[in-house]
mmCIF file of C-alpha atoms and ligand atoms in Angstrom:
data_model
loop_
_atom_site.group_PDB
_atom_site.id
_atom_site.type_symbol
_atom_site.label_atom_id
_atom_site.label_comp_id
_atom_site.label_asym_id
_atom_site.label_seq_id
_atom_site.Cartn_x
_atom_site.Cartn_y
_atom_site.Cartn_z
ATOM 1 C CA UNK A 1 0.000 0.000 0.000
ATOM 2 C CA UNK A 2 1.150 2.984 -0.885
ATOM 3 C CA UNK A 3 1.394 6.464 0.905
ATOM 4 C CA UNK A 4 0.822 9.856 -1.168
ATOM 5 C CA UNK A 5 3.945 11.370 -1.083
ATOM 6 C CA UNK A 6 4.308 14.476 1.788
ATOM 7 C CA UNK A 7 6.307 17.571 -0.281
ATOM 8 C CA UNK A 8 8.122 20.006 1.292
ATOM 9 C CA UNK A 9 7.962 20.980 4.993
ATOM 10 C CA UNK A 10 8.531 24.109 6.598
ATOM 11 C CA UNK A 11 8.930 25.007 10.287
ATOM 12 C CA UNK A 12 6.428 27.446 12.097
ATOM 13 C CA UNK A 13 7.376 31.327 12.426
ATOM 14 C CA UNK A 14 6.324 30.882 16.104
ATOM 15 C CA UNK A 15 9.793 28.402 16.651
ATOM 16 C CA UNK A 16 13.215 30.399 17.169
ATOM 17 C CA UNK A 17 16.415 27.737 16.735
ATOM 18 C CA UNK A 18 18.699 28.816 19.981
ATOM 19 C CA UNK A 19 21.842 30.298 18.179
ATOM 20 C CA UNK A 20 24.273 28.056 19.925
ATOM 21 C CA UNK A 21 22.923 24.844 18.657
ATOM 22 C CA UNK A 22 23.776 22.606 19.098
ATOM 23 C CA UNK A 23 23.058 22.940 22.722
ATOM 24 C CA UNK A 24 25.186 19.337 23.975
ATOM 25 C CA UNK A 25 27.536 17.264 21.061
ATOM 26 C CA UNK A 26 29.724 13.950 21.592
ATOM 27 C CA UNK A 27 32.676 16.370 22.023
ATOM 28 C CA UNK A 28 31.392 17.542 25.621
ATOM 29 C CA UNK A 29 31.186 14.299 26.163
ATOM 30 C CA UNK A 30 34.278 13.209 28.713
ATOM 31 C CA UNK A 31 33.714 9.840 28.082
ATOM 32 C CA UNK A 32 33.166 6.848 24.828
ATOM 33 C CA UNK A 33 30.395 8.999 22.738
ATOM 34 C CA UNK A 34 29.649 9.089 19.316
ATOM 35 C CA UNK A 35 26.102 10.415 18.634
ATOM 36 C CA UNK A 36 24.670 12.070 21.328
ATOM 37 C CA UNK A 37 20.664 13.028 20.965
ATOM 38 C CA UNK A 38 17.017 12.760 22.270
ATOM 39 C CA UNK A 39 17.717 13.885 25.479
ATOM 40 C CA UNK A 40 14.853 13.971 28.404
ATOM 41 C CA UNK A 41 14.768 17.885 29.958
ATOM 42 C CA UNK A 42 13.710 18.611 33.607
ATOM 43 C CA UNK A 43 13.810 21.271 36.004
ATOM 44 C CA UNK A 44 14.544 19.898 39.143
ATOM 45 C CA UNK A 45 15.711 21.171 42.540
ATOM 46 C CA UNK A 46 16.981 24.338 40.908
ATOM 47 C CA UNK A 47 18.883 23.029 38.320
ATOM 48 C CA UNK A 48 17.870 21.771 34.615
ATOM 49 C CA UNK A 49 18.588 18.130 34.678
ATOM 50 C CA UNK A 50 18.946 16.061 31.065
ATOM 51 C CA UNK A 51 19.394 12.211 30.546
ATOM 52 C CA UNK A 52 20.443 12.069 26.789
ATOM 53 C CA UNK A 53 21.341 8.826 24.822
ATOM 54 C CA UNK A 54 25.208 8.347 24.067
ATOM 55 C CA UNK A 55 26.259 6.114 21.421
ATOM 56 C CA UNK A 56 29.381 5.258 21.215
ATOM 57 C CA UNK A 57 31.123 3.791 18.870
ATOM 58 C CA UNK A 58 33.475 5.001 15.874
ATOM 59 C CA UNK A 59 32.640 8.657 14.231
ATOM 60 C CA UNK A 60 35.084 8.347 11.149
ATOM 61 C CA UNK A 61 34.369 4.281 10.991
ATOM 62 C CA UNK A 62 30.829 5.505 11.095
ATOM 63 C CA UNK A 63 29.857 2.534 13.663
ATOM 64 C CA UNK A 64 28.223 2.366 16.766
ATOM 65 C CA UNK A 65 29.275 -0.383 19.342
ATOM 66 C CA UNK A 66 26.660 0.389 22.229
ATOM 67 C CA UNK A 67 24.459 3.049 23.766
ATOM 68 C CA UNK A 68 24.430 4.022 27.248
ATOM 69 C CA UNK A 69 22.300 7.171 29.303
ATOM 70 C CA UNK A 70 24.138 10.251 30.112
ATOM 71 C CA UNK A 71 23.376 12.872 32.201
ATOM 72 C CA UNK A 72 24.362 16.709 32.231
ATOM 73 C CA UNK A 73 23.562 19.631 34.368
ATOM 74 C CA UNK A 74 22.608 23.607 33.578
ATOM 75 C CA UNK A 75 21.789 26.674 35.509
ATOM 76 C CA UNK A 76 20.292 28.004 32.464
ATOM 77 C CA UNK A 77 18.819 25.367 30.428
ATOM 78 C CA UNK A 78 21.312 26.185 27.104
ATOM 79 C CA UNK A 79 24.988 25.426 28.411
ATOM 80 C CA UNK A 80 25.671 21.979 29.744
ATOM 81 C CA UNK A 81 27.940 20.638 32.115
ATOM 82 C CA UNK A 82 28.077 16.679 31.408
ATOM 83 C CA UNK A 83 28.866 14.545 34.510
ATOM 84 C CA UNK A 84 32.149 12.506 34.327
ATOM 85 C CA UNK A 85 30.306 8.803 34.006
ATOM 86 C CA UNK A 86 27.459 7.903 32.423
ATOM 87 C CA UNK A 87 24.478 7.839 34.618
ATOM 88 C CA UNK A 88 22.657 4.456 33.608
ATOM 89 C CA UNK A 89 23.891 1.313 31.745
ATOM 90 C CA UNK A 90 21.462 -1.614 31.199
ATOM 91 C CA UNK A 91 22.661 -5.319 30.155
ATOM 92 C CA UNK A 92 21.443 -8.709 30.394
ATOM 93 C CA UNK A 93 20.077 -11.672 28.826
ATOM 94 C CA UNK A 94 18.396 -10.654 25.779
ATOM 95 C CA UNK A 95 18.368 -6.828 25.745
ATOM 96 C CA UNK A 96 20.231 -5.018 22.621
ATOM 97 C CA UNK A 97 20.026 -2.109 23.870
ATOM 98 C CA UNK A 98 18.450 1.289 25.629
ATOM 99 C CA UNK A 99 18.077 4.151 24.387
ATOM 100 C CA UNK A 100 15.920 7.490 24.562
ATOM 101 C CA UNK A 101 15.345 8.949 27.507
ATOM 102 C CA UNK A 102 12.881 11.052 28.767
ATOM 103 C CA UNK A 103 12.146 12.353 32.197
ATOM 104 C CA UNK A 104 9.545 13.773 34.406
ATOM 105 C CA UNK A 105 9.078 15.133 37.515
ATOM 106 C CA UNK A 106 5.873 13.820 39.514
ATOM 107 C CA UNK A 107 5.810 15.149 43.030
ATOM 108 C CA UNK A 108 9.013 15.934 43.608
ATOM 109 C CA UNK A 109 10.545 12.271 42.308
ATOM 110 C CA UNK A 110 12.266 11.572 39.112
ATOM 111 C CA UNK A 111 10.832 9.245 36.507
ATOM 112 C CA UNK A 112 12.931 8.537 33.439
ATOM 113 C CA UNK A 113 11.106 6.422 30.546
ATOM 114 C CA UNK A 114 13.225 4.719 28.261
ATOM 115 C CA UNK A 115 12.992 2.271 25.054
ATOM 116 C CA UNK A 116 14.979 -1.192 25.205
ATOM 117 C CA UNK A 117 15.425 -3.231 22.293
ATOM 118 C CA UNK A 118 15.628 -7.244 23.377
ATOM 119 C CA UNK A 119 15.498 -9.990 20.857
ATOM 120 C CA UNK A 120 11.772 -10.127 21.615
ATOM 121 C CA UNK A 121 10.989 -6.876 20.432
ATOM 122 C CA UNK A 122 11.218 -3.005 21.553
ATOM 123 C CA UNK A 123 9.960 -2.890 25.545
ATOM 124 C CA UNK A 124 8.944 0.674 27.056
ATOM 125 C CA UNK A 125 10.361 1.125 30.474
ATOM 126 C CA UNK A 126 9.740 3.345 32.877
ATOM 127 C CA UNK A 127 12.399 3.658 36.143
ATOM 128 C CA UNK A 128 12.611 5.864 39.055
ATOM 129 C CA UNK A 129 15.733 7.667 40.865
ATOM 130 C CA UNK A 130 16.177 9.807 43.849
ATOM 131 C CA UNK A 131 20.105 10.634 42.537
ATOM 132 C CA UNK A 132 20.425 9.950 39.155
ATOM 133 C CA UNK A 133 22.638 6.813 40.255
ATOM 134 C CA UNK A 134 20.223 4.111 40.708
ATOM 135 C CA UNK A 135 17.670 3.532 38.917
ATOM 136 C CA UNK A 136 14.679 1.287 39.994
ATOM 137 C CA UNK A 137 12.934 -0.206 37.161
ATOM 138 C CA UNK A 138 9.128 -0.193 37.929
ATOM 139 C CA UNK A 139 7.538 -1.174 34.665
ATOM 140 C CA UNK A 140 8.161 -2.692 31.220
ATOM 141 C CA UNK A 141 5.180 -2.809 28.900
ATOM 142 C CA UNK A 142 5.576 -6.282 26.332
ATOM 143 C CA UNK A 143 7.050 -5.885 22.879
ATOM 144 C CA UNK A 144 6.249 -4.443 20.456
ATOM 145 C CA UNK A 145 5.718 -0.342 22.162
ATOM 146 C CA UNK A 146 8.368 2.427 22.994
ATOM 147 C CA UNK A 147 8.289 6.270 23.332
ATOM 148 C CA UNK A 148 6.533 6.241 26.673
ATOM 149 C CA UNK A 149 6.390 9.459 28.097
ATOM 150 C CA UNK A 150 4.487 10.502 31.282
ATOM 151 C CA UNK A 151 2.160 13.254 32.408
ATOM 152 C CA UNK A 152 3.894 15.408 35.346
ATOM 153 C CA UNK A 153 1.031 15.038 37.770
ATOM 154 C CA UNK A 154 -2.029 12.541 38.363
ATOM 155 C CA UNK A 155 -5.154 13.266 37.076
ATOM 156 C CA UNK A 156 -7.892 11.888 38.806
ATOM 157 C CA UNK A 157 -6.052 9.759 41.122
ATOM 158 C CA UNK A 158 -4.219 7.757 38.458
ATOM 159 C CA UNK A 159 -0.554 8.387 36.356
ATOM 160 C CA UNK A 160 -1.032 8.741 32.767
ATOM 161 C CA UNK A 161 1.341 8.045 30.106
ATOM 162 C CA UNK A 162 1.406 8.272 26.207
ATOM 163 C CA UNK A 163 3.434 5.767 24.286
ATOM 164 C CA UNK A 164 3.810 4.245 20.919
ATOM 165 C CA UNK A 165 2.761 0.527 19.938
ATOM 166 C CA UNK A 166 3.898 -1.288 16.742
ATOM 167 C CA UNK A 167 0.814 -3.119 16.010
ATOM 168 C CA UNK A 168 1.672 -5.450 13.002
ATOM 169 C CA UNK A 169 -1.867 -6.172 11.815
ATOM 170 C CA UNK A 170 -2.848 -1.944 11.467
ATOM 171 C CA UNK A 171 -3.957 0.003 8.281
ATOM 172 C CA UNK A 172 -1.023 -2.279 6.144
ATOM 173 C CA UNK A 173 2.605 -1.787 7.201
ATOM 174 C CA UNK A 174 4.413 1.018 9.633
ATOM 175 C CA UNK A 175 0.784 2.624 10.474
ATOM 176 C CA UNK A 176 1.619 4.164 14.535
ATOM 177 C CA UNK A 177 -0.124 5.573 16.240
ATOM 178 C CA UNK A 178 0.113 7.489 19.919
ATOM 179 C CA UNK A 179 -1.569 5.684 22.703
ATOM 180 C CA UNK A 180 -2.515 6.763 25.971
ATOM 181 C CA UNK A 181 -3.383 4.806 29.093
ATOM 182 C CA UNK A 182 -3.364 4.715 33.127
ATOM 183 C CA UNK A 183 -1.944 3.328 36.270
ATOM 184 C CA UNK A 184 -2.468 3.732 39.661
ATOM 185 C CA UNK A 185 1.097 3.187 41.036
ATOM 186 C CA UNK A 186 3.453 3.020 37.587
ATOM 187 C CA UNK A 187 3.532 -0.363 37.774
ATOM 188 C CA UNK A 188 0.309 -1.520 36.294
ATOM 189 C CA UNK A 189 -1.093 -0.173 33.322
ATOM 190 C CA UNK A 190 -4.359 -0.164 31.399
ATOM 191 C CA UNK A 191 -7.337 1.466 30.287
ATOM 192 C CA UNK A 192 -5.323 1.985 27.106
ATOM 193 C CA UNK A 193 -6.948 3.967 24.316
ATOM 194 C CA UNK A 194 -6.000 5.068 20.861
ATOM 195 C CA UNK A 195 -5.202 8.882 20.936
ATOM 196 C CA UNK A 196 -4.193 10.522 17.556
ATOM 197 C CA UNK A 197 -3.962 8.437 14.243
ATOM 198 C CA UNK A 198 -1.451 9.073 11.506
ATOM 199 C CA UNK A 199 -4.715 9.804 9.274
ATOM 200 C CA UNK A 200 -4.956 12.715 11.414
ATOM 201 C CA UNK A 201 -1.373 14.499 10.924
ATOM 202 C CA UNK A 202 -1.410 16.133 7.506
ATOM 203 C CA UNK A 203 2.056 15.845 7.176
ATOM 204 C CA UNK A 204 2.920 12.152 8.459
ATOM 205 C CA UNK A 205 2.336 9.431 5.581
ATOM 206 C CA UNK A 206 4.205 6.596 8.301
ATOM 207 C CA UNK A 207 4.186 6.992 11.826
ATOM 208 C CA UNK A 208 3.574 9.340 14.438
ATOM 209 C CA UNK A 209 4.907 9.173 18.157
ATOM 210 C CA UNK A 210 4.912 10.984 21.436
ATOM 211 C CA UNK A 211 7.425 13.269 22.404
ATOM 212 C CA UNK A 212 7.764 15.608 24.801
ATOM 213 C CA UNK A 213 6.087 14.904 28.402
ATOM 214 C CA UNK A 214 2.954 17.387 28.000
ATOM 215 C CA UNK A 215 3.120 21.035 29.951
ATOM 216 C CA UNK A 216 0.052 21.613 31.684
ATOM 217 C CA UNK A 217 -1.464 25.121 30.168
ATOM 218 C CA UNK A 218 -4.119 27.194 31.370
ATOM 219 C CA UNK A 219 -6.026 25.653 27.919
ATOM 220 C CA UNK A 220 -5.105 21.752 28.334
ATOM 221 C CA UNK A 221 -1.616 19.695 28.447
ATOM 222 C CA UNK A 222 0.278 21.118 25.623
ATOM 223 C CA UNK A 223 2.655 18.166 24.071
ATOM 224 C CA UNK A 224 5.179 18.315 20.937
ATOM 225 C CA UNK A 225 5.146 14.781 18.918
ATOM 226 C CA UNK A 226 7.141 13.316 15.916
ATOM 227 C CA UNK A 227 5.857 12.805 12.619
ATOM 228 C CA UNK A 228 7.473 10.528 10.138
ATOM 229 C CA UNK A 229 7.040 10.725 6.029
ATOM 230 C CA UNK A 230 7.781 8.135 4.324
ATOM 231 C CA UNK A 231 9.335 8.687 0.248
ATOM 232 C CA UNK A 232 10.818 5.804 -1.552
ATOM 233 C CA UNK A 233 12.320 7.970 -3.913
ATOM 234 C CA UNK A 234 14.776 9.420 -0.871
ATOM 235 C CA UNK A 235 18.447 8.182 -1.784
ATOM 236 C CA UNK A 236 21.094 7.711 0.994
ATOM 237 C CA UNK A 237 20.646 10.319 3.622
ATOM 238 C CA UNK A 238 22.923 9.667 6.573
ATOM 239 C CA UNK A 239 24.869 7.169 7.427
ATOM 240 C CA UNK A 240 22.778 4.400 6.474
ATOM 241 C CA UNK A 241 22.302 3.254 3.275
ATOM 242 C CA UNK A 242 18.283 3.235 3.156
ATOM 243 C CA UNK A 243 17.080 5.922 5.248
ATOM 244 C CA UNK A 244 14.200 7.036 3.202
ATOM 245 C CA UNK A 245 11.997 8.892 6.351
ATOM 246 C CA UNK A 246 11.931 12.318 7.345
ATOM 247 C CA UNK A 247 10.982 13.063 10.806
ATOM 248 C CA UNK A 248 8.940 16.391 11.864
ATOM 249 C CA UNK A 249 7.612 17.628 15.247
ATOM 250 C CA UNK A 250 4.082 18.462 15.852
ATOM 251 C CA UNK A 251 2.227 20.322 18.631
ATOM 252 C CA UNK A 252 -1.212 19.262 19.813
ATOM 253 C CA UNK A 253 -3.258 20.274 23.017
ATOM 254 C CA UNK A 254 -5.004 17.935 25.645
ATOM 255 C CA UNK A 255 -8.265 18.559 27.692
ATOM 256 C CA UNK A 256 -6.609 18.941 31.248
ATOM 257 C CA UNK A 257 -9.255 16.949 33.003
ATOM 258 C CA UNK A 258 -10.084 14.127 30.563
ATOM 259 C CA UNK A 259 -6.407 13.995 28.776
ATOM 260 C CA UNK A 260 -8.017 11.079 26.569
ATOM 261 C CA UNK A 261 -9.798 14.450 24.711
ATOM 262 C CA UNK A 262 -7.192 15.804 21.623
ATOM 263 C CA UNK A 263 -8.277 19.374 21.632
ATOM 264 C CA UNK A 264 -6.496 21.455 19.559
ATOM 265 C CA UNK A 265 -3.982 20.334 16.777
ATOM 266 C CA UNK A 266 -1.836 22.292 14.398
ATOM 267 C CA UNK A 267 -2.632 20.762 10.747
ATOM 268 C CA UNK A 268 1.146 22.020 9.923
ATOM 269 C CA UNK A 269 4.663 20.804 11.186
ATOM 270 C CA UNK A 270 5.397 22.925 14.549
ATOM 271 C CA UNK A 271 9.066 21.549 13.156
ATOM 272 C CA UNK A 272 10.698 20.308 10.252
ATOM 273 C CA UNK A 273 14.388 19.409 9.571
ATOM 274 C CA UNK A 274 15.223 22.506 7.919
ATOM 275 C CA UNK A 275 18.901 23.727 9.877
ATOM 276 C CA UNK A 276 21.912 22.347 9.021
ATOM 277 C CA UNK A 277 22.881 20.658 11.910
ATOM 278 C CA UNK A 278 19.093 18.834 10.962
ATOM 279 C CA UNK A 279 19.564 18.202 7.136
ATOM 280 C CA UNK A 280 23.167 16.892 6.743
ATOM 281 C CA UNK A 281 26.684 15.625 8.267
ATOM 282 C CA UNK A 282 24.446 13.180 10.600
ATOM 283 C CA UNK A 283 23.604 9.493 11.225
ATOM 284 C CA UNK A 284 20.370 9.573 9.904
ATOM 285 C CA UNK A 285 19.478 13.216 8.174
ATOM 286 C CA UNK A 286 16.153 15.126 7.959
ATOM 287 C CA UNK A 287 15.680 13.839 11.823
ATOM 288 C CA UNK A 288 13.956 16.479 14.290
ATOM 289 C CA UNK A 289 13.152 14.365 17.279
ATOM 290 C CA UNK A 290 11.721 16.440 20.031
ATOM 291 C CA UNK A 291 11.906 14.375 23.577
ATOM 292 C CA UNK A 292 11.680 17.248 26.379
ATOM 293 C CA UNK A 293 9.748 20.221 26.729
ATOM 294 C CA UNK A 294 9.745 23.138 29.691
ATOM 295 C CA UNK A 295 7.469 26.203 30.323
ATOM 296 C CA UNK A 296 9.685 28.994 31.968
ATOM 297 C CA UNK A 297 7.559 31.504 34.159
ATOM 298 C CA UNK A 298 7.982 34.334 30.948
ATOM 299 C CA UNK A 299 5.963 32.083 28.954
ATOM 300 C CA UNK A 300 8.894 31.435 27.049
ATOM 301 C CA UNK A 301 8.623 27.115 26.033
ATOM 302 C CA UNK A 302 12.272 25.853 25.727
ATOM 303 C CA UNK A 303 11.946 22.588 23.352
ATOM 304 C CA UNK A 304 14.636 19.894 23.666
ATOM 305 C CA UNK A 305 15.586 18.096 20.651
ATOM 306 C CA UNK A 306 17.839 15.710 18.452
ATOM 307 C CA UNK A 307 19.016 16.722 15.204
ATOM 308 C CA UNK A 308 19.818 14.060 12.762
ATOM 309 C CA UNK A 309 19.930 11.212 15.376
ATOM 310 C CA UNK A 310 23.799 13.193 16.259
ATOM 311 C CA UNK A 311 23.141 16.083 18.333
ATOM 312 C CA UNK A 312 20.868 17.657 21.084
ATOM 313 C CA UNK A 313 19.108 21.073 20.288
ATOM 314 C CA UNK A 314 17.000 23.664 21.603
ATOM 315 C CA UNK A 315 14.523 25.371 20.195
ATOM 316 C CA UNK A 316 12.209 28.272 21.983
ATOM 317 C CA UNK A 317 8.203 29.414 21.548
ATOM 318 C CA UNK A 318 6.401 31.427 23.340
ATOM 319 C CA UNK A 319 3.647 29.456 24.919
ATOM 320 C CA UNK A 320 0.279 31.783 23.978
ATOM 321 C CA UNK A 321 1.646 31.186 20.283
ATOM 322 C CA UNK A 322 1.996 27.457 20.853
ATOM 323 C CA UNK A 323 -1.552 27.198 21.987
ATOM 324 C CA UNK A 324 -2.829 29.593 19.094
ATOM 325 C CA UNK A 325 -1.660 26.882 16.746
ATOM 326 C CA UNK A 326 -4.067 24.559 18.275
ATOM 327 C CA UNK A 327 -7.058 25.003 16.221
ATOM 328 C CA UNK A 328 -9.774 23.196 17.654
ATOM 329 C CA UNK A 329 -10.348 19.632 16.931
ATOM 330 C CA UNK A 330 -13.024 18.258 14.875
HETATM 331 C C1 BMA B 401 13.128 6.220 15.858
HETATM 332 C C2 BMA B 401 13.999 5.936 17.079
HETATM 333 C C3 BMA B 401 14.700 7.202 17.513
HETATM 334 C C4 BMA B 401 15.363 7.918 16.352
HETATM 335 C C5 BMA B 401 14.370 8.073 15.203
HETATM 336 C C6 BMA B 401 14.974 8.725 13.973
HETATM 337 O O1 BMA B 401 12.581 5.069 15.329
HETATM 338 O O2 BMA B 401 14.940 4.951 16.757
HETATM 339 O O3 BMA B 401 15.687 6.887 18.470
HETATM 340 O O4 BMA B 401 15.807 9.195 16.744
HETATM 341 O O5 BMA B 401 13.881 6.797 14.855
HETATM 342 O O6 BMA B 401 16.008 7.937 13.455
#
């Protein structure tokens, strides 16, 4: 089944790239790193907090040999201090590999939700920390679903998260969707519920996936989400041989008391890989990948992303124009 090709994309006038993206690269890195991207953003006990992935490998041998969880510190949210080891390592029968990050604050604890690849599938995980050393793993959903990110309070008495299934009998092949379900404790989910379809993004033909932990607005929970487009007729585009996707961000807005309710959507791209640092020189090119999201008290949104599966960048909106973009949902 074919998809009608998506043509060009452009990014929204409302989004300002920060001038000194990219915000963190391999080279702050004091330890193995190759690619460093899709980092989970937090403000937390004064400080912004982000657990990015690492892979390390070879740069000039273009190859990665693992991927591990960093983390890195700010007082301002743009210049990062990495810490000297990284923060979270995970191996053991079966599991490839974790990767992806993404964290949120839920009364005062720190959650970080992460994707592992086993030779069963991709698992979503989510894990808790008080110090950013241990990690307590408290939840792993069953292959095949990743990109689980969490709300940053309850709403009526339960957690929520949305997340990302790979269901192989959908609309043909590669049709995601985002999910969203419940738990009373983090450990048990359920009540899960089809959210947004790709049908319903303009500008995905593929896949479409949560992103950024949503911000809770006075309108509904704000979130950011990727968008993938599929064309065949993309040649080599990155390091790998047969990347023929292009990934975009989205915004879309929540009801804040039944989260289940999509809102307010923007029928454009909020992003699309447009910079250089987004377009070329990477692993896989055309990739914006936004993972973390913050509301300052100015209104100002900073937006935490990777570029071209390499690098971690920051975007900035100003929230009012973020939720202007959400025309209402029909
Ligand atoms: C997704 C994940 C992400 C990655 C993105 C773009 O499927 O693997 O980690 O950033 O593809 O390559």
């Amino acid at each position: 089944m074919s998809e009608p090709i998506i043509g060009s994309l452009e990014s929204s006038p409302v989004i300002t790239r920060h001038p000194q993206n990219p915000v963190l690269s391999s080279k702050d890195v004091p330890y193995r790193s190759a690619l460093v991207f899709n980092a989970g953003v937090a403000k937390h006990d004064g400080k912004y907090v982000m657990l990015f992935r690492n892979d390390y490998g070879s740069l000039r041998a273009q190859r990665i040999d693992g991927t591990n969880i960093g983390l890195a510190l700010s007082d301002d949210g743009i210049s990062w201090e990495v810490q000297p080891k990284p923060c979270f390592t995970l191996q053991g029968e079966g599991i490839i590999h974790i990767y992806d990050p993404h964290l949120t604050i839920i009364e005062d604890r720190c959650y970080m939700s992460f994707a592992m690849d086993t030779f069963h599938g991709a698992r979503g995980c989510i894990a808790v920390t008080e110090d950013f050393e241990d990690f307590e793993i408290l939840t792993m959903t069953v292959p095949d679903n990743r990109n689980l990110v969490l709300f940053h309070e309850r709403l009526n008495d339960m957690f929520v998260r949305l997340e990302r299934p790979f269901p192989a009998y959908s609309r043909g092949k590669d049709r995601f969707d985002i999910w969203i379900s419940e738990s009373p404790d983090l450990r048990h989910w359920g009540n899960s519920q089809l959210l947004i379809g790709v049908e319903d993004v303009p500008f995905a033909n593929n896949k479409i996936g949560p992103g950024t932990p949503p911000i809770k607005t006075h309108k509904g929970w704000l979130t950011i989400f990727h968008s993938v487009d599929l064309d065949p007729n993309r040649g080599k585009n990155g390091w790998e041989e047969t990347w023929k996707k292009r990934y975009s961000a989205g915004v879309m807005l929540l009801d804040l008391e039944e989260p289940r309710k999509v809102i307010g959507l923007h029928k454009e791209p909020l992003m699309a890989p447009e910079a250089p640092y987004e377009v070329e020189g990477g692993y896989r090119n055309n990739v914006v990948f936004p993972t973390g999201m913050i509301l300052e008290e100015s209104g100002e949104v900073k937006i935490y992303y990777g570029a071209a599966d390499t690098v971690v960048c920051l975007a900035t909106a100003h929230v009012d124009d973020l939720l202007n973009l959400c025309t209402i949902w029909s």
